[in-house]
mmCIF file of C-alpha atoms in Angstrom:
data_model
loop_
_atom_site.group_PDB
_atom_site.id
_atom_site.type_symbol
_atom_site.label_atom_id
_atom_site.label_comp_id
_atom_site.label_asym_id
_atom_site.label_seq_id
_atom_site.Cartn_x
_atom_site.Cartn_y
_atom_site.Cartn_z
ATOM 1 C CA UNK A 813 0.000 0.000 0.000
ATOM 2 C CA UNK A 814 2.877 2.616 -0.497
ATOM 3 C CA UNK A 815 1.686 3.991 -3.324
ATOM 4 C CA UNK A 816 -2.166 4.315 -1.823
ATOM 5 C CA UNK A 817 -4.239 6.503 0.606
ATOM 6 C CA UNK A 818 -3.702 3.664 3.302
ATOM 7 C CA UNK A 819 0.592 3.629 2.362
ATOM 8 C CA UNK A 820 0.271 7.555 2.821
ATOM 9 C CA UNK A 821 -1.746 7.829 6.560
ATOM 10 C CA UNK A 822 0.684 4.876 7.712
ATOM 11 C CA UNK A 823 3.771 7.085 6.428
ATOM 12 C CA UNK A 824 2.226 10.486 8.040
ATOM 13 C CA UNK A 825 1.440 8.137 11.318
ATOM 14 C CA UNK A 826 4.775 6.895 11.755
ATOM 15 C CA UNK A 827 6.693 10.471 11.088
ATOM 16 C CA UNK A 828 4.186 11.867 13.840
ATOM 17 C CA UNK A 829 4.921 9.243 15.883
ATOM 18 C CA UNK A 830 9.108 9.677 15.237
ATOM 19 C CA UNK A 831 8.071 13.412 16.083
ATOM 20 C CA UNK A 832 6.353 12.881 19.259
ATOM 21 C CA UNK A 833 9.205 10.233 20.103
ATOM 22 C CA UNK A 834 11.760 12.756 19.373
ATOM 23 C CA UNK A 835 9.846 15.397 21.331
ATOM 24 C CA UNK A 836 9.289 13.088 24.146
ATOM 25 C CA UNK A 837 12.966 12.653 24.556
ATOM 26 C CA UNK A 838 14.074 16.251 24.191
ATOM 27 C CA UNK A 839 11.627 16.912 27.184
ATOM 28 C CA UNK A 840 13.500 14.067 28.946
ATOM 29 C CA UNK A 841 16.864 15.413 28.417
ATOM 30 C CA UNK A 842 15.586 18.738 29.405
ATOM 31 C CA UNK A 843 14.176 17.469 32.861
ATOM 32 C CA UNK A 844 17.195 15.875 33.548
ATOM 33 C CA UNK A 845 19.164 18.973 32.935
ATOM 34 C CA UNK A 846 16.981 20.857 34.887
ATOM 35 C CA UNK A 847 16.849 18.331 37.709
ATOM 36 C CA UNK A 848 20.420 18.529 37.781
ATOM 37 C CA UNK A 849 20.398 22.510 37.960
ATOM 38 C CA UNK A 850 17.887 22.323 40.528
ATOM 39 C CA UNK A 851 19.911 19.705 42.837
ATOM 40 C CA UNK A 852 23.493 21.778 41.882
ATOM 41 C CA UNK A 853 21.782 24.852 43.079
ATOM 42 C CA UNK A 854 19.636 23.037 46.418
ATOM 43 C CA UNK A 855 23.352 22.019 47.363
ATOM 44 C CA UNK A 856 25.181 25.393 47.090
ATOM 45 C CA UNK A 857 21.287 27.009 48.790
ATOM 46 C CA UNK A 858 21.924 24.435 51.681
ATOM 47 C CA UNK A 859 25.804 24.391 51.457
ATOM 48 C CA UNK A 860 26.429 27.818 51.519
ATOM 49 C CA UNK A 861 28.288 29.767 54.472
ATOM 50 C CA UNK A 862 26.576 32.773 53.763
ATOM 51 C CA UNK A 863 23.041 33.136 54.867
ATOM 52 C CA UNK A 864 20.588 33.559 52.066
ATOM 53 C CA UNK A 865 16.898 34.392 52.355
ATOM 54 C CA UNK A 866 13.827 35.283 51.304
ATOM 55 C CA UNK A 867 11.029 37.325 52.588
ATOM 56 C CA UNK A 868 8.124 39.513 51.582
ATOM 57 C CA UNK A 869 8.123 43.348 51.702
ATOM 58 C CA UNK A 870 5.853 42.874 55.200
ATOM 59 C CA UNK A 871 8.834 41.331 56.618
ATOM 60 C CA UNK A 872 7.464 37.290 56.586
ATOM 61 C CA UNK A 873 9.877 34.641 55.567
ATOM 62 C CA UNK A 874 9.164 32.587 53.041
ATOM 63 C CA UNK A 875 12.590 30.277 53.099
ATOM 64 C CA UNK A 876 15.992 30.051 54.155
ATOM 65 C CA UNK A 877 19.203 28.442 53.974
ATOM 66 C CA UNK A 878 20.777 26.997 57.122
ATOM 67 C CA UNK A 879 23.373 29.258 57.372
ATOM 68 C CA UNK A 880 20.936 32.191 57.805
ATOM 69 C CA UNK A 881 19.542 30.402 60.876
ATOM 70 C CA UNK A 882 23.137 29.679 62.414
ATOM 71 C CA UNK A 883 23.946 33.373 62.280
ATOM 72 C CA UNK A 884 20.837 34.374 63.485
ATOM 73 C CA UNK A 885 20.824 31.321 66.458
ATOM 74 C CA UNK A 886 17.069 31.321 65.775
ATOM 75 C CA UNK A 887 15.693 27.804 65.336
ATOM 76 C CA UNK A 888 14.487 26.835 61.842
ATOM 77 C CA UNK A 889 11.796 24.830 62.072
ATOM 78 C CA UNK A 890 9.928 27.230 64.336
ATOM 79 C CA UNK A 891 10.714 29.977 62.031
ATOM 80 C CA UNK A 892 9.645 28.325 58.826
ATOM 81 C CA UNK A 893 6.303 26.665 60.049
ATOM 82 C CA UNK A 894 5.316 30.109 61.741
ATOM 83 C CA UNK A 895 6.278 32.092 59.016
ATOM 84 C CA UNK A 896 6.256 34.569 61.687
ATOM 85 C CA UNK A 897 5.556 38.562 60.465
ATOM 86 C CA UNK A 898 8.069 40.947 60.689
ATOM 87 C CA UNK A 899 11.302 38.755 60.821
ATOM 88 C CA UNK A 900 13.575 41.864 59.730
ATOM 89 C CA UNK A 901 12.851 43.667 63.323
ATOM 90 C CA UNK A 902 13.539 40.189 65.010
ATOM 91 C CA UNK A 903 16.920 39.851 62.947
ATOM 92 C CA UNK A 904 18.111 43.040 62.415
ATOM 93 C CA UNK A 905 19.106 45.663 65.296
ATOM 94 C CA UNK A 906 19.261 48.311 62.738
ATOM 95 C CA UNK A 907 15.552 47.622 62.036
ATOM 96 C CA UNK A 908 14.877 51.180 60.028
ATOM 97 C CA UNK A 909 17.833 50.850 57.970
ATOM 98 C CA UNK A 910 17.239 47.298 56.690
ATOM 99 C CA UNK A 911 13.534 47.618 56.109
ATOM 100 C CA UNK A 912 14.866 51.095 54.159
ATOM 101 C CA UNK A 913 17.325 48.929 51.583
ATOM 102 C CA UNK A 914 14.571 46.265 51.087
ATOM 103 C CA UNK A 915 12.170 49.327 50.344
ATOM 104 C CA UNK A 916 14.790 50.858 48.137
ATOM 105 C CA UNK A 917 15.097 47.494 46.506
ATOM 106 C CA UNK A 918 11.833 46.744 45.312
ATOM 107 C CA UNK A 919 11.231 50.099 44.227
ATOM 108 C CA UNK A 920 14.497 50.369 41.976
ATOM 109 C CA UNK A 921 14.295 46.859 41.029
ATOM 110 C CA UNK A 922 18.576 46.640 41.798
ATOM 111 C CA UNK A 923 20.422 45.101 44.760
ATOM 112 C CA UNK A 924 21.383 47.330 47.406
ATOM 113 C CA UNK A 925 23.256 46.093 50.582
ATOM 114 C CA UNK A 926 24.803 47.295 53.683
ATOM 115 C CA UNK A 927 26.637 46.590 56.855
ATOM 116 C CA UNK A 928 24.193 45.918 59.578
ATOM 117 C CA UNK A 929 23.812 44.307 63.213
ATOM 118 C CA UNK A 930 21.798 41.157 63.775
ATOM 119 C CA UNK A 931 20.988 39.620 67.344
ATOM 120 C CA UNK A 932 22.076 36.530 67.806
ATOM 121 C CA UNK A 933 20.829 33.953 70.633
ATOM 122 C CA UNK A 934 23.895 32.240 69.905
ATOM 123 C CA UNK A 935 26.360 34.626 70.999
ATOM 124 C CA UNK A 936 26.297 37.645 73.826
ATOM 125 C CA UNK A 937 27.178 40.115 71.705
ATOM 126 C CA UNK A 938 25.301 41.529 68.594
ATOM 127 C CA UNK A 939 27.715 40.111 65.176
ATOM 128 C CA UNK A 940 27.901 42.806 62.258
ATOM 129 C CA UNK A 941 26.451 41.011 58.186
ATOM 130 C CA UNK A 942 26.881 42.173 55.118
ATOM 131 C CA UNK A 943 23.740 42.240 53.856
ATOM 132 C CA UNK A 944 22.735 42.667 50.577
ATOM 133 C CA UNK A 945 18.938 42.729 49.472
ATOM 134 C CA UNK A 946 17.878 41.641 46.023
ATOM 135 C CA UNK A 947 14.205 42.044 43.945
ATOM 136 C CA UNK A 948 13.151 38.201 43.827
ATOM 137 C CA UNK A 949 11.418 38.449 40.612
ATOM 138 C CA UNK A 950 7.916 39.976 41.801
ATOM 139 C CA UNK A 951 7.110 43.120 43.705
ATOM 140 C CA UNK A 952 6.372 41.906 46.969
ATOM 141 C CA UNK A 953 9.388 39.113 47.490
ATOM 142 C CA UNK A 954 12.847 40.506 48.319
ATOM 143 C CA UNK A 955 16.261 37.862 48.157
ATOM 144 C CA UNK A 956 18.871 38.533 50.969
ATOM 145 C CA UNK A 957 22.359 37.526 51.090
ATOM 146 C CA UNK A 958 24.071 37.745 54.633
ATOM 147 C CA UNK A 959 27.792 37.542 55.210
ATOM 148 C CA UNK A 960 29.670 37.689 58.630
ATOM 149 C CA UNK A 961 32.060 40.226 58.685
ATOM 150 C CA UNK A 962 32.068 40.816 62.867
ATOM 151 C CA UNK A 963 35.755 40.377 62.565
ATOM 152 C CA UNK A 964 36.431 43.105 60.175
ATOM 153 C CA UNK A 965 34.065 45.845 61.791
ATOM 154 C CA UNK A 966 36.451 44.445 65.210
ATOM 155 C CA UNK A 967 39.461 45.109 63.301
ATOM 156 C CA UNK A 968 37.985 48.100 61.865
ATOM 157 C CA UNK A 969 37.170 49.504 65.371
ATOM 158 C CA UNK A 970 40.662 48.620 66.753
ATOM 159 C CA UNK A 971 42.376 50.191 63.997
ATOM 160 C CA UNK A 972 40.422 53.600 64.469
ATOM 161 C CA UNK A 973 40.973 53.099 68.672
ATOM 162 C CA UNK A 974 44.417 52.846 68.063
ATOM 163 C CA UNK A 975 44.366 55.836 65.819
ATOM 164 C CA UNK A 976 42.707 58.263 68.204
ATOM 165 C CA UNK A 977 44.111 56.526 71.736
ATOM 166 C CA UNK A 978 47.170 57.518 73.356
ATOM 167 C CA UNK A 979 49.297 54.856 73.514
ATOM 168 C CA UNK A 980 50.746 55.654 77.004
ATOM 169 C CA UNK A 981 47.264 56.807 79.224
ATOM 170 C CA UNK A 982 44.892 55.454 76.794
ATOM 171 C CA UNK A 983 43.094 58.519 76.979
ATOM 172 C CA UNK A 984 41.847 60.386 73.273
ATOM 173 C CA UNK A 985 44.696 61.521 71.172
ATOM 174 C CA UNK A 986 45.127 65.108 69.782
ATOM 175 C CA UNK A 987 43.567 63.991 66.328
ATOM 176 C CA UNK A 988 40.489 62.508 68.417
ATOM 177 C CA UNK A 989 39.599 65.765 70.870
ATOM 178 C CA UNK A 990 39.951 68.098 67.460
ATOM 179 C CA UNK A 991 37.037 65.984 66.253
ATOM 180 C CA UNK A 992 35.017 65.509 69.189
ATOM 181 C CA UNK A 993 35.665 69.601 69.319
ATOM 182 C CA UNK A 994 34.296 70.030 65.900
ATOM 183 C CA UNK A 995 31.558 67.076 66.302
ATOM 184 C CA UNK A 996 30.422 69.310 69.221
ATOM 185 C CA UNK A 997 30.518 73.123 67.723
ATOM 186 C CA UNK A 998 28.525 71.061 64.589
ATOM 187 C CA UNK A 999 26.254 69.457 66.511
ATOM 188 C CA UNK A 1000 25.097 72.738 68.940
ATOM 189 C CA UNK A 1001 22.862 75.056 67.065
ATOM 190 C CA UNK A 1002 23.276 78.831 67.751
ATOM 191 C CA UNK A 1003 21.791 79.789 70.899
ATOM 192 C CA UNK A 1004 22.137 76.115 72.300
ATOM 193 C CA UNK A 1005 23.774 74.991 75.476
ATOM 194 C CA UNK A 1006 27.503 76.335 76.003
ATOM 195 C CA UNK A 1007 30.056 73.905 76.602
ATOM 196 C CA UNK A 1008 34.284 74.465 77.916
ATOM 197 C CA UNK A 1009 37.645 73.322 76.925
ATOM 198 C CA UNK A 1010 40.216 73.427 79.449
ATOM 199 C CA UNK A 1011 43.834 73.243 78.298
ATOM 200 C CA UNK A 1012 45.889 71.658 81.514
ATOM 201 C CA UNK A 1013 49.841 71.945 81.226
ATOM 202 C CA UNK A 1014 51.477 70.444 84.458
ATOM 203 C CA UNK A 1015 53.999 72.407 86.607
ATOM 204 C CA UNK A 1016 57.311 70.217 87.485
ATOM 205 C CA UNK A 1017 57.267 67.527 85.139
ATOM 206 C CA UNK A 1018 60.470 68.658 83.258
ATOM 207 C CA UNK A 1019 61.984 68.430 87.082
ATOM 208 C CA UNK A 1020 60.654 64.789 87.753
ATOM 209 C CA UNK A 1021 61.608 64.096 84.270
ATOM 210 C CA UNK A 1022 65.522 65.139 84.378
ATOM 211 C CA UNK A 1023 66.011 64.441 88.114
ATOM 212 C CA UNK A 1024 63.980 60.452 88.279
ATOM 213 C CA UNK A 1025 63.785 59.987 84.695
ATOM 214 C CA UNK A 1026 61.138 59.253 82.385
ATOM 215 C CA UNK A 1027 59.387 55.778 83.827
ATOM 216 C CA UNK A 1028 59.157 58.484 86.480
ATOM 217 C CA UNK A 1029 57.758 61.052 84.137
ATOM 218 C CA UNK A 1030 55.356 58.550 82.329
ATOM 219 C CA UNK A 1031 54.222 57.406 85.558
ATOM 220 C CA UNK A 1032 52.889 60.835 86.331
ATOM 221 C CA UNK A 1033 51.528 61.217 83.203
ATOM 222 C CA UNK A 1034 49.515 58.158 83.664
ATOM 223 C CA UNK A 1035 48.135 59.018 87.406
ATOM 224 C CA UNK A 1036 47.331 62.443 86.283
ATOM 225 C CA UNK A 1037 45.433 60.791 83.343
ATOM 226 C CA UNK A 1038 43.363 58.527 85.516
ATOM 227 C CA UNK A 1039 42.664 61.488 87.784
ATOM 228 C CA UNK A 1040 41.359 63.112 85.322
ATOM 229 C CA UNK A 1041 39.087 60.879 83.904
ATOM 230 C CA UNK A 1042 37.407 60.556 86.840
ATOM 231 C CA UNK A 1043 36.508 63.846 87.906
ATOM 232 C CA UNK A 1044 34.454 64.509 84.849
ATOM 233 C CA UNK A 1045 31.152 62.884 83.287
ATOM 234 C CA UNK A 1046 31.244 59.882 80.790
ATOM 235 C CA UNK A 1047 29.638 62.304 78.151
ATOM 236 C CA UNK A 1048 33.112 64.603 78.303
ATOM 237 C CA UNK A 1049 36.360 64.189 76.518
ATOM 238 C CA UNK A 1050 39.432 64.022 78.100
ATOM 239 C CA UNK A 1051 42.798 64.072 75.800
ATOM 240 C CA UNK A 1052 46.445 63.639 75.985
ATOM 241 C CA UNK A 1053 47.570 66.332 73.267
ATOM 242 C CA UNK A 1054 51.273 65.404 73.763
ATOM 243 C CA UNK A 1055 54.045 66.084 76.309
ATOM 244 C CA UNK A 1056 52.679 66.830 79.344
ATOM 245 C CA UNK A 1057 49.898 68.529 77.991
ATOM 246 C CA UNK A 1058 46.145 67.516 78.285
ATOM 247 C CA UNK A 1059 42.783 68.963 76.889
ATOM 248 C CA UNK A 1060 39.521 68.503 78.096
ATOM 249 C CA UNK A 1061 35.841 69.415 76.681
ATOM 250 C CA UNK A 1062 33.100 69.366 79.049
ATOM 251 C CA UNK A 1063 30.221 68.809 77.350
ATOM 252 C CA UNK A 1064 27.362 71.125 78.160
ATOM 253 C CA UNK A 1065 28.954 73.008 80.268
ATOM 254 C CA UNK A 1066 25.847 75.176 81.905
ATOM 255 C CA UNK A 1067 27.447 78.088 83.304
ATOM 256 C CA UNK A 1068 30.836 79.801 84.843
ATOM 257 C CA UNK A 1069 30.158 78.822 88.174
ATOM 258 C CA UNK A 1070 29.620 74.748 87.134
ATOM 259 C CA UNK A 1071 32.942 75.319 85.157
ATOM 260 C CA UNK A 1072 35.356 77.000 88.336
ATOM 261 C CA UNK A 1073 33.766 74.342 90.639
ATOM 262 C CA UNK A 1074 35.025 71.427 87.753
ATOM 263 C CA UNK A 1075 38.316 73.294 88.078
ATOM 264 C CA UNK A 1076 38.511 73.413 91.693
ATOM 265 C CA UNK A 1077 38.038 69.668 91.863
ATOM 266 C CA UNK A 1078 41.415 68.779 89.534
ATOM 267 C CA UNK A 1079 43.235 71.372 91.104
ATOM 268 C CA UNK A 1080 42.307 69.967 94.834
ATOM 269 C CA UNK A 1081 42.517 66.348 93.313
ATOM 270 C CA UNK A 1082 46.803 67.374 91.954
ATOM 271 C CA UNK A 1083 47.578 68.011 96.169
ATOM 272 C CA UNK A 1084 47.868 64.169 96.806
ATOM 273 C CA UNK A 1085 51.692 63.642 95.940
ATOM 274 C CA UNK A 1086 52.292 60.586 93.442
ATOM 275 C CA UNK A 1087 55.069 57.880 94.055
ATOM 276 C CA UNK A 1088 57.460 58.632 91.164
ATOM 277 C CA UNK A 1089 60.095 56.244 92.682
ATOM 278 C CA UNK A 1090 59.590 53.317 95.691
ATOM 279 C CA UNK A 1091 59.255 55.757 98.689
ATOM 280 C CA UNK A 1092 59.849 58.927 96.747
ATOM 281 C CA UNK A 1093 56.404 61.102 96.641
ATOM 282 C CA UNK A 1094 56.211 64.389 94.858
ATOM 283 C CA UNK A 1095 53.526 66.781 94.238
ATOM 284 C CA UNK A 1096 52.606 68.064 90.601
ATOM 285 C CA UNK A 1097 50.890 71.079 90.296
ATOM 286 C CA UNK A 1098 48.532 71.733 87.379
ATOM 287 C CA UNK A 1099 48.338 75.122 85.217
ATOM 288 C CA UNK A 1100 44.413 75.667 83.795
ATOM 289 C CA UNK A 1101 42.988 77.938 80.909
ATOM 290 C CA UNK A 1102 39.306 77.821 80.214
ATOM 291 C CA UNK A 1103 37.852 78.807 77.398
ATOM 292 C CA UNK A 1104 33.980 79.329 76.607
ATOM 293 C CA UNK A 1105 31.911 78.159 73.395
ATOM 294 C CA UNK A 1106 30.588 80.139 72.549
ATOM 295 C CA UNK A 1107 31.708 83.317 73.814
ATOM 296 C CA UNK A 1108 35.063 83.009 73.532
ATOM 297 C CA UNK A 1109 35.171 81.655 70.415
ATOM 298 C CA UNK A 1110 32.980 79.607 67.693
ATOM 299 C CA UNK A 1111 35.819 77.323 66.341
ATOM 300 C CA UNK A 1112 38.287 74.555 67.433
ATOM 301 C CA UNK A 1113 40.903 77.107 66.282
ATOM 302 C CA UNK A 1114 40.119 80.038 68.519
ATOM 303 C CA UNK A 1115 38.653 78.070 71.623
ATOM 304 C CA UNK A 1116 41.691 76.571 72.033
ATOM 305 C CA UNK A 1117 44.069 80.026 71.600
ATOM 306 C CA UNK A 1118 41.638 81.341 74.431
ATOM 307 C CA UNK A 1119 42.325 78.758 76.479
ATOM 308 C CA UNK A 1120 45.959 78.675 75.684
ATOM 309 C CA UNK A 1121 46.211 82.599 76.609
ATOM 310 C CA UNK A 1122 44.412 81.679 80.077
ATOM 311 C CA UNK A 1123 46.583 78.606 80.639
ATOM 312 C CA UNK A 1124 50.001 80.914 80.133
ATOM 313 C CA UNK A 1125 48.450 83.637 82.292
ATOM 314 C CA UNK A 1126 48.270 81.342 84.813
ATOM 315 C CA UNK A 1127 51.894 80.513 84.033
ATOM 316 C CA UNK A 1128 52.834 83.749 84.940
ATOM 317 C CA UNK A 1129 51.041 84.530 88.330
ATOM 318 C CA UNK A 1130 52.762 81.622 90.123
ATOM 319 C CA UNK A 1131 51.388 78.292 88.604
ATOM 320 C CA UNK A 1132 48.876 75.604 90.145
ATOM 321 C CA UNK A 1133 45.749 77.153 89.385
ATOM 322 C CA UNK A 1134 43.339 78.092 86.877
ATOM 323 C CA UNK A 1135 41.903 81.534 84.712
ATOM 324 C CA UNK A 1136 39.186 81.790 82.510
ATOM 325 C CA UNK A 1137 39.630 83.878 79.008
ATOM 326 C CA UNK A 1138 38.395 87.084 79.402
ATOM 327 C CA UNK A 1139 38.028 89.047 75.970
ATOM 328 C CA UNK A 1140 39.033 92.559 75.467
ATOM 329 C CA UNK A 1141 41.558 92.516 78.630
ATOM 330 C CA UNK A 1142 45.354 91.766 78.917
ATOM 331 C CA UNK A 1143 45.156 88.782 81.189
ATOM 332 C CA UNK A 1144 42.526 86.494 81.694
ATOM 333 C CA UNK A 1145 40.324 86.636 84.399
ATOM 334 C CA UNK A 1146 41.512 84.558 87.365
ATOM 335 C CA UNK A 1147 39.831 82.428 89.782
ATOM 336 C CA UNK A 1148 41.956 81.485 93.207
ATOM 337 C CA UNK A 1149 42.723 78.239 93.880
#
């Protein structure tokens, strides 16, 4: 029948046929390469260190990876059957700022990432991600990738202590109390609460230094530091600026009379001698200029002349006590010890 109607339908059956057998198969191979995609990426989903997530613009999760729950500490199946609202403010201690780049995300449609905080039941202290927050396809699913970098902020943070420390009293270095100074002139808005610097230059030290030497000196240095330190408030900065030199801001600072009293205190604070050798005590006395913000000046630059000019006035009536920059007059004024 190859040359008939019936020879012709059995042809046109059996190419359909090859067709749908060759279709059939393509479809195989196809499943198979997508089984195999699906299993290469489940691995590197499950395998992954970094945390990866996903969750809808509410803040619900839909999924994650196990590695999101071990730097979280929060227990997976109770997450994922829950599917509890809100998980960003139960990860993330910068709550405002993540729900801002997942915002930012789905509006832009691109990727935008961060350093943040999470909480962590797992350890005592908060542990810094990278996190970076990805449109999942749709407008209400968001992607997140979380790496740990707590031990680079840590570095980070050492390297900038370290920067602004003093290496010998720990206190703030001359580069940190020139930006706390202009932090604090920024940050006070005209007509605000005054504040004071106080520029302290010790009286003797060259002496202890050439006659005990300078473990003697340093010594001093370090007992006059820890003095210091406490006789003012957590909120104020106490510095080291070099030598035997030492600056101090006192952050809202309410009047003259809260300022002299402050004074009063580290002078009466410098009478107990210090043990510069075994059994050797000496007394160090303390030379103090104050300056005001902001009527003696509205810059780091000028607050700290005034001060300077009241510190050497003091210099020059006899040492061991403390004047307050007075504009428009030759010396500063003085307050008695």
């Amino acid at each position: 029948h190859s040359g008939d109607e019936i020879g012709l339908l059995a042809g046109d059956i059996n190419s359909l046929l090859h067709t749908v057998e060759d279709m059939l198969e393509e479809e195989r191979q196809l499943r198979h390469r997508v089984e195999s995609l699906e299993t290469r990426f489940r691995g590197i989903f499950e395998d992954s260190s970094a945390g990866i997530f996903l969750v809808r613009d509410r803040g619900n999760l839909v999924t994650a990876n196990p590695a999101f729950f071990r730097l979280t500490g929060m227990n997976e199946q109770q997450q994922l059957q829950t599917g509890e609202e809100d998980i960003v403010s139960k990860v993330f201690l910068d709550i405002e700022q993540a729900k801002s780049l997942i915002k930012l995300a789905l509006v832009t449609k691109r990727p935008h990432s961060a350093d943040l905080r999470i909480s962590s039941d797992a350890e005592e202290h908060s542990r810094w991600v990278h996190c970076i927050f990805s449109p999942a396809g749709d407008n209400t699913t968001i992607e997140g990738v979380m790496y740990d970098v707590t031990q680079r902020k840590l570095s980070e943070a050492r390297i900038r202590e370290l920067a602004e420390t003093d290496s010998l009293t720990g206190l703030s270095n001359r580069q940190a109390a020139d930006s706390a100074l202009q932090a604090l002139i920024s940050q006070t808005p005209v007509g605000g609460k005054s504040f004071a610097v106080m520029l302290i230059d010790l009286d003797k030290f060259k002496y202890i230094n050439d006659t005990y030497g300078h473990d003697a000196g340093d010594k001093v240095l370090v007992t006059i530091a820890e003095r210091l330190r406490k006789l003012v408030r957590d909120s104020d900065v106490v510095a080291r600026m070099g030598g035997d030199e030492f600056f101090i801001i006192l952050n809202h600072a309410g009047n003259i009379g809260m300022v002299t009293r402050i004074a009063q205190k580290i002078l009466d604070a410098q009478q107990a001698p210090i043990e510069v050798q075994p059994g050797v005590l000496e007394k160090v006395g303390i030379s103090i200029g104050i300056a005001l913000y902001p009527d003696h000046g509205d810059n780091p630059l000028s607050l700290r002349k005034h001060a300077d000019q009241a510190m050497y006035a003091v210099k020059r009536r006899g040492k061991n006590n403390f004047a307050i920059y007075e504009p428009g007059t030759e010396d500063p004024l003085m307050e008695s010890a």
